[in-house]
Amino acid sequence: MNILAIGAHPDDIEFGCGGTLIKYARKGHNVFLLVLTMGSVGGDPGLRKREQEEAVKFMKARRVFWGNFQDTEIPLSKELISVIEDAVNEAKPHTVFFNYLDDIHQDHRILAQAAVSATRYLKEVLYYEVPTTQNFEPDVFVNITDALDKKLELLKLHASQVDKTRVEDLTILESARSCANFRGYQGRVKYAEGFKALRILKDI
């Protein structure tokens, strides 16, 4: 089975669904990533690209596609939809994950709007959350209790971003653990990732 995860910036995917992707790859599924920018506003773009590529290797993903848009300037355009459609056509995913529509970062909102159009013919499409997501009420939970440590190692590979939470004395690792604990409680396990389904088809 092929899985595609889409993020606006390096490390969005790892926070939102890194544990889930690690578990998919463990089971032999093919994981693909599309990252729309190199996160130049949040750090050196060359370094952030290298960090992302190391993360791809760590999670044993097959490939990362790059959108080559400018950080904070992703346009809601036919070009953006086409970039996402091209990744969909290459990866041929059964399941797609991407940022949620309600988010205080404009790149995340715009990605979500474009991805809704670009994935319109797919049968399993889910939103994930990141620290800037708002009003997120997940209805799908993935138990990552046996993958949380690996998820945190994955986030550590984005070393330039670990301390950039804009909250004093809080790292992204602490934030990810807390989020997983809360979503786990909601899903009745110790640690989970929560998702909001745009569409899920069950073939019974």
PDB file of C-alpha atoms in Angstrom, residues 19-191:
ATOM      1  CA  GLY A  19       4.490   7.939  14.296  1.00  0.00           C
ATOM      2  CA  THR A  20       1.848   6.685  11.889  1.00  0.00           C
ATOM      3  CA  LEU A  21       4.270   6.814   8.948  1.00  0.00           C
ATOM      4  CA  ILE A  22       6.914   4.930  10.939  1.00  0.00           C
ATOM      5  CA  LYS A  23       4.356   2.192  11.645  1.00  0.00           C
ATOM      6  CA  TYR A  24       3.289   2.020   7.992  1.00  0.00           C
ATOM      7  CA  ALA A  25       6.926   1.677   6.878  1.00  0.00           C
ATOM      8  CA  ARG A  26       7.555  -1.016   9.521  1.00  0.00           C
ATOM      9  CA  LYS A  27       4.788  -3.082   7.965  1.00  0.00           C
ATOM     10  CA  GLY A  28       6.329  -2.788   4.510  1.00  0.00           C
ATOM     11  CA  HIS A  29       4.097  -0.083   3.074  1.00  0.00           C
ATOM     12  CA  ASN A  30       5.539   2.555   0.737  1.00  0.00           C
ATOM     13  CA  VAL A  31       5.683   6.013   2.321  1.00  0.00           C
ATOM     14  CA  PHE A  32       6.111   9.163   0.231  1.00  0.00           C
ATOM     15  CA  LEU A  33       6.396  12.784   1.368  1.00  0.00           C
ATOM     16  CA  LEU A  34       5.713  16.083  -0.376  1.00  0.00           C
ATOM     17  CA  VAL A  35       7.217  19.148   1.326  1.00  0.00           C
ATOM     18  CA  LEU A  36       6.201  22.430  -0.291  1.00  0.00           C
ATOM     19  CA  THR A  37       8.970  24.732   1.014  1.00  0.00           C
ATOM     20  CA  MET A  38      12.427  24.442   2.532  1.00  0.00           C
ATOM     21  CA  GLY A  39      11.358  26.478   5.561  1.00  0.00           C
ATOM     22  CA  SER A  40      13.731  29.366   4.877  1.00  0.00           C
ATOM     23  CA  VAL A  41      11.935  31.734   7.271  1.00  0.00           C
ATOM     24  CA  GLY A  42      12.584  29.307  10.127  1.00  0.00           C
ATOM     25  CA  GLY A  43      16.264  28.717   9.396  1.00  0.00           C
ATOM     26  CA  ASP A  44      18.895  28.046   6.761  1.00  0.00           C
ATOM     27  CA  PRO A  45      17.075  26.396   3.823  1.00  0.00           C
ATOM     28  CA  GLY A  46      19.997  24.150   2.895  1.00  0.00           C
ATOM     29  CA  LEU A  47      20.229  22.851   6.449  1.00  0.00           C
ATOM     30  CA  ARG A  48      16.487  22.340   6.701  1.00  0.00           C
ATOM     31  CA  LYS A  49      16.462  20.403   3.445  1.00  0.00           C
ATOM     32  CA  ARG A  50      19.262  18.152   4.723  1.00  0.00           C
ATOM     33  CA  GLU A  51      17.397  17.609   8.005  1.00  0.00           C
ATOM     34  CA  GLN A  52      14.278  16.630   6.057  1.00  0.00           C
ATOM     35  CA  GLU A  53      16.201  14.203   3.885  1.00  0.00           C
ATOM     36  CA  GLU A  54      17.736  12.577   6.985  1.00  0.00           C
ATOM     37  CA  ALA A  55      14.246  12.233   8.451  1.00  0.00           C
ATOM     38  CA  VAL A  56      13.043  10.551   5.258  1.00  0.00           C
ATOM     39  CA  LYS A  57      15.832   7.974   5.576  1.00  0.00           C
ATOM     40  CA  PHE A  58      15.128   7.427   9.266  1.00  0.00           C
ATOM     41  CA  MET A  59      11.439   6.667   8.727  1.00  0.00           C
ATOM     42  CA  LYS A  60      12.373   4.476   5.735  1.00  0.00           C
ATOM     43  CA  ALA A  61      10.209   6.472   3.349  1.00  0.00           C
ATOM     44  CA  ARG A  62      10.644   5.807  -0.344  1.00  0.00           C
ATOM     45  CA  ARG A  63      10.987   9.404  -1.528  1.00  0.00           C
ATOM     46  CA  VAL A  64      10.453  13.061  -0.720  1.00  0.00           C
ATOM     47  CA  PHE A  65       9.052  15.376  -3.383  1.00  0.00           C
ATOM     48  CA  TRP A  66       9.837  19.093  -3.073  1.00  0.00           C
ATOM     49  CA  GLY A  67       7.369  21.824  -4.041  1.00  0.00           C
ATOM     50  CA  ASN A  68       9.996  24.597  -4.233  1.00  0.00           C
ATOM     51  CA  PHE A  69       7.632  27.317  -3.025  1.00  0.00           C
ATOM     52  CA  GLN A  70       8.793  30.190  -0.814  1.00  0.00           C
ATOM     53  CA  ASP A  71       8.200  29.846   2.921  1.00  0.00           C
ATOM     54  CA  THR A  72       5.245  32.011   4.109  1.00  0.00           C
ATOM     55  CA  GLU A  73       4.394  32.783   0.464  1.00  0.00           C
ATOM     56  CA  ILE A  74       2.691  29.623  -0.800  1.00  0.00           C
ATOM     57  CA  PRO A  75       0.049  30.816  -3.283  1.00  0.00           C
ATOM     58  CA  LEU A  76      -3.427  29.337  -3.558  1.00  0.00           C
ATOM     59  CA  SER A  77      -3.142  28.675  -7.261  1.00  0.00           C
ATOM     60  CA  LYS A  78      -3.540  26.177 -10.059  1.00  0.00           C
ATOM     61  CA  GLU A  79       0.248  25.708  -9.882  1.00  0.00           C
ATOM     62  CA  LEU A  80       0.018  24.565  -6.258  1.00  0.00           C
ATOM     63  CA  ILE A  81      -2.828  22.168  -6.997  1.00  0.00           C
ATOM     64  CA  SER A  82      -0.823  20.786  -9.936  1.00  0.00           C
ATOM     65  CA  VAL A  83       2.270  20.206  -7.761  1.00  0.00           C
ATOM     66  CA  ILE A  84       0.157  18.195  -5.321  1.00  0.00           C
ATOM     67  CA  GLU A  85      -1.588  16.335  -8.154  1.00  0.00           C
ATOM     68  CA  ASP A  86       1.809  15.438  -9.642  1.00  0.00           C
ATOM     69  CA  ALA A  87       2.905  13.917  -6.319  1.00  0.00           C
ATOM     70  CA  VAL A  88      -0.393  12.027  -6.101  1.00  0.00           C
ATOM     71  CA  ASN A  89       0.091  10.691  -9.631  1.00  0.00           C
ATOM     72  CA  GLU A  90       3.670   9.614  -8.836  1.00  0.00           C
ATOM     73  CA  ALA A  91       2.950   8.037  -5.449  1.00  0.00           C
ATOM     74  CA  LYS A  92      -0.453   6.538  -6.341  1.00  0.00           C
ATOM     75  CA  PRO A  93      -1.481   6.625  -2.670  1.00  0.00           C
ATOM     76  CA  HIS A  94      -4.216   4.706  -0.956  1.00  0.00           C
ATOM     77  CA  THR A  95      -4.120   7.228   1.915  1.00  0.00           C
ATOM     78  CA  VAL A  96      -3.097  10.891   2.039  1.00  0.00           C
ATOM     79  CA  PHE A  97      -2.367  13.053   5.095  1.00  0.00           C
ATOM     80  CA  PHE A  98      -2.012  16.850   5.130  1.00  0.00           C
ATOM     81  CA  ASN A  99      -2.376  19.977   7.266  1.00  0.00           C
ATOM     82  CA  TYR A 100      -5.759  21.052   8.625  1.00  0.00           C
ATOM     83  CA  LEU A 101      -7.795  23.924   7.171  1.00  0.00           C
ATOM     84  CA  ASP A 102      -8.036  25.911  10.428  1.00  0.00           C
ATOM     85  CA  ASP A 103      -4.513  27.010  11.272  1.00  0.00           C
ATOM     86  CA  ILE A 104      -2.874  30.292  12.250  1.00  0.00           C
ATOM     87  CA  HIS A 105      -0.091  29.777   9.665  1.00  0.00           C
ATOM     88  CA  GLN A 106      -1.188  30.817   6.195  1.00  0.00           C
ATOM     89  CA  ASP A 107       0.965  28.189   4.441  1.00  0.00           C
ATOM     90  CA  HIS A 108      -0.839  25.404   6.308  1.00  0.00           C
ATOM     91  CA  ARG A 109      -4.281  26.802   5.471  1.00  0.00           C
ATOM     92  CA  ILE A 110      -3.442  27.254   1.801  1.00  0.00           C
ATOM     93  CA  LEU A 111      -1.889  23.801   1.500  1.00  0.00           C
ATOM     94  CA  ALA A 112      -5.044  22.270   2.964  1.00  0.00           C
ATOM     95  CA  GLN A 113      -7.324  24.159   0.582  1.00  0.00           C
ATOM     96  CA  ALA A 114      -5.294  23.118  -2.452  1.00  0.00           C
ATOM     97  CA  ALA A 115      -4.931  19.522  -1.269  1.00  0.00           C
ATOM     98  CA  VAL A 116      -8.694  19.129  -0.881  1.00  0.00           C
ATOM     99  CA  SER A 117      -8.963  19.774  -4.630  1.00  0.00           C
ATOM    100  CA  ALA A 118      -5.885  17.768  -5.601  1.00  0.00           C
ATOM    101  CA  THR A 119      -7.057  14.657  -3.709  1.00  0.00           C
ATOM    102  CA  ARG A 120     -10.697  14.841  -4.761  1.00  0.00           C
ATOM    103  CA  TYR A 121     -10.675  11.385  -6.395  1.00  0.00           C
ATOM    104  CA  LEU A 122      -8.956   9.538  -3.545  1.00  0.00           C
ATOM    105  CA  LYS A 123     -10.862   7.359  -1.110  1.00  0.00           C
ATOM    106  CA  GLU A 124      -8.909   7.954   2.122  1.00  0.00           C
ATOM    107  CA  VAL A 125      -7.872  11.506   2.997  1.00  0.00           C
ATOM    108  CA  LEU A 126      -7.066  12.719   6.513  1.00  0.00           C
ATOM    109  CA  TYR A 127      -5.990  15.979   8.129  1.00  0.00           C
ATOM    110  CA  TYR A 128      -3.253  16.037  10.783  1.00  0.00           C
ATOM    111  CA  GLU A 129      -2.473  18.630  13.441  1.00  0.00           C
ATOM    112  CA  VAL A 130       0.618  20.711  14.208  1.00  0.00           C
ATOM    113  CA  PRO A 131       1.185  23.212  17.045  1.00  0.00           C
ATOM    114  CA  THR A 132      -0.416  26.062  15.062  1.00  0.00           C
ATOM    115  CA  THR A 133      -3.610  24.113  14.296  1.00  0.00           C
ATOM    116  CA  GLN A 134      -6.872  25.419  15.772  1.00  0.00           C
ATOM    117  CA  ASN A 135     -10.269  23.871  16.571  1.00  0.00           C
ATOM    118  CA  PHE A 136      -9.095  20.366  15.718  1.00  0.00           C
ATOM    119  CA  GLU A 137     -11.444  17.582  16.795  1.00  0.00           C
ATOM    120  CA  PRO A 138     -10.005  14.255  15.625  1.00  0.00           C
ATOM    121  CA  ASP A 139     -12.302  11.379  14.761  1.00  0.00           C
ATOM    122  CA  VAL A 140      -9.592   8.877  13.790  1.00  0.00           C
ATOM    123  CA  PHE A 141      -6.814   7.779  16.156  1.00  0.00           C
ATOM    124  CA  VAL A 142      -3.675   5.742  15.485  1.00  0.00           C
ATOM    125  CA  ASN A 143      -2.039   4.029  18.451  1.00  0.00           C
ATOM    126  CA  ILE A 144       1.640   5.072  18.410  1.00  0.00           C
ATOM    127  CA  THR A 145       2.544   3.791  21.881  1.00  0.00           C
ATOM    128  CA  ASP A 146       5.101   1.454  20.306  1.00  0.00           C
ATOM    129  CA  ALA A 147       6.411   4.188  17.990  1.00  0.00           C
ATOM    130  CA  LEU A 148       6.537   7.307  20.170  1.00  0.00           C
ATOM    131  CA  ASP A 149      10.243   6.975  20.969  1.00  0.00           C
ATOM    132  CA  LYS A 150      11.008   6.676  17.251  1.00  0.00           C
ATOM    133  CA  LYS A 151       8.784   9.671  16.510  1.00  0.00           C
ATOM    134  CA  LEU A 152      10.750  11.750  19.008  1.00  0.00           C
ATOM    135  CA  GLU A 153      14.026  10.587  17.448  1.00  0.00           C
ATOM    136  CA  LEU A 154      12.587  11.593  14.085  1.00  0.00           C
ATOM    137  CA  LEU A 155      11.791  15.085  15.347  1.00  0.00           C
ATOM    138  CA  LYS A 156      15.300  15.375  16.828  1.00  0.00           C
ATOM    139  CA  LEU A 157      16.668  15.068  13.295  1.00  0.00           C
ATOM    140  CA  HIS A 158      15.152  18.508  12.670  1.00  0.00           C
ATOM    141  CA  ALA A 159      17.678  19.804  15.193  1.00  0.00           C
ATOM    142  CA  SER A 160      17.452  23.417  14.041  1.00  0.00           C
ATOM    143  CA  GLN A 161      13.775  23.478  15.029  1.00  0.00           C
ATOM    144  CA  VAL A 162      13.691  21.596  18.345  1.00  0.00           C
ATOM    145  CA  ASP A 163      13.766  24.739  20.499  1.00  0.00           C
ATOM    146  CA  LYS A 164      11.710  26.944  18.156  1.00  0.00           C
ATOM    147  CA  THR A 165       8.315  26.614  19.820  1.00  0.00           C
ATOM    148  CA  ARG A 166       8.014  30.301  20.800  1.00  0.00           C
ATOM    149  CA  VAL A 167       7.149  29.042  24.291  1.00  0.00           C
ATOM    150  CA  GLU A 168       9.798  29.531  26.956  1.00  0.00           C
ATOM    151  CA  ASP A 169      11.476  26.317  28.159  1.00  0.00           C
ATOM    152  CA  LEU A 170       9.344  24.104  25.887  1.00  0.00           C
ATOM    153  CA  THR A 171      10.846  21.975  23.123  1.00  0.00           C
ATOM    154  CA  ILE A 172       9.020  20.465  20.176  1.00  0.00           C
ATOM    155  CA  LEU A 173       9.798  17.049  21.679  1.00  0.00           C
ATOM    156  CA  GLU A 174       7.902  17.888  24.872  1.00  0.00           C
ATOM    157  CA  SER A 175       5.056  19.300  22.808  1.00  0.00           C
ATOM    158  CA  ALA A 176       4.859  16.168  20.644  1.00  0.00           C
ATOM    159  CA  ARG A 177       4.846  13.862  23.668  1.00  0.00           C
ATOM    160  CA  SER A 178       2.120  15.890  25.390  1.00  0.00           C
ATOM    161  CA  CYS A 179      -0.010  15.949  22.258  1.00  0.00           C
ATOM    162  CA  ALA A 180       0.395  12.184  21.790  1.00  0.00           C
ATOM    163  CA  ASN A 181      -0.533  11.579  25.419  1.00  0.00           C
ATOM    164  CA  PHE A 182      -3.696  13.684  25.141  1.00  0.00           C
ATOM    165  CA  ARG A 183      -4.776  12.139  21.848  1.00  0.00           C
ATOM    166  CA  GLY A 184      -3.990   8.731  23.296  1.00  0.00           C
ATOM    167  CA  TYR A 185      -6.291   9.408  26.227  1.00  0.00           C
ATOM    168  CA  GLN A 186      -9.037  10.379  23.790  1.00  0.00           C
ATOM    169  CA  GLY A 187      -8.410   7.214  21.769  1.00  0.00           C
ATOM    170  CA  ARG A 188      -8.170   5.023  24.915  1.00  0.00           C
ATOM    171  CA  VAL A 189      -4.486   4.184  24.569  1.00  0.00           C
ATOM    172  CA  LYS A 190      -1.350   5.703  26.106  1.00  0.00           C
ATOM    173  CA  TYR A 191      -0.067   7.568  23.035  1.00  0.00           C
TER     174      TYR A 191
END
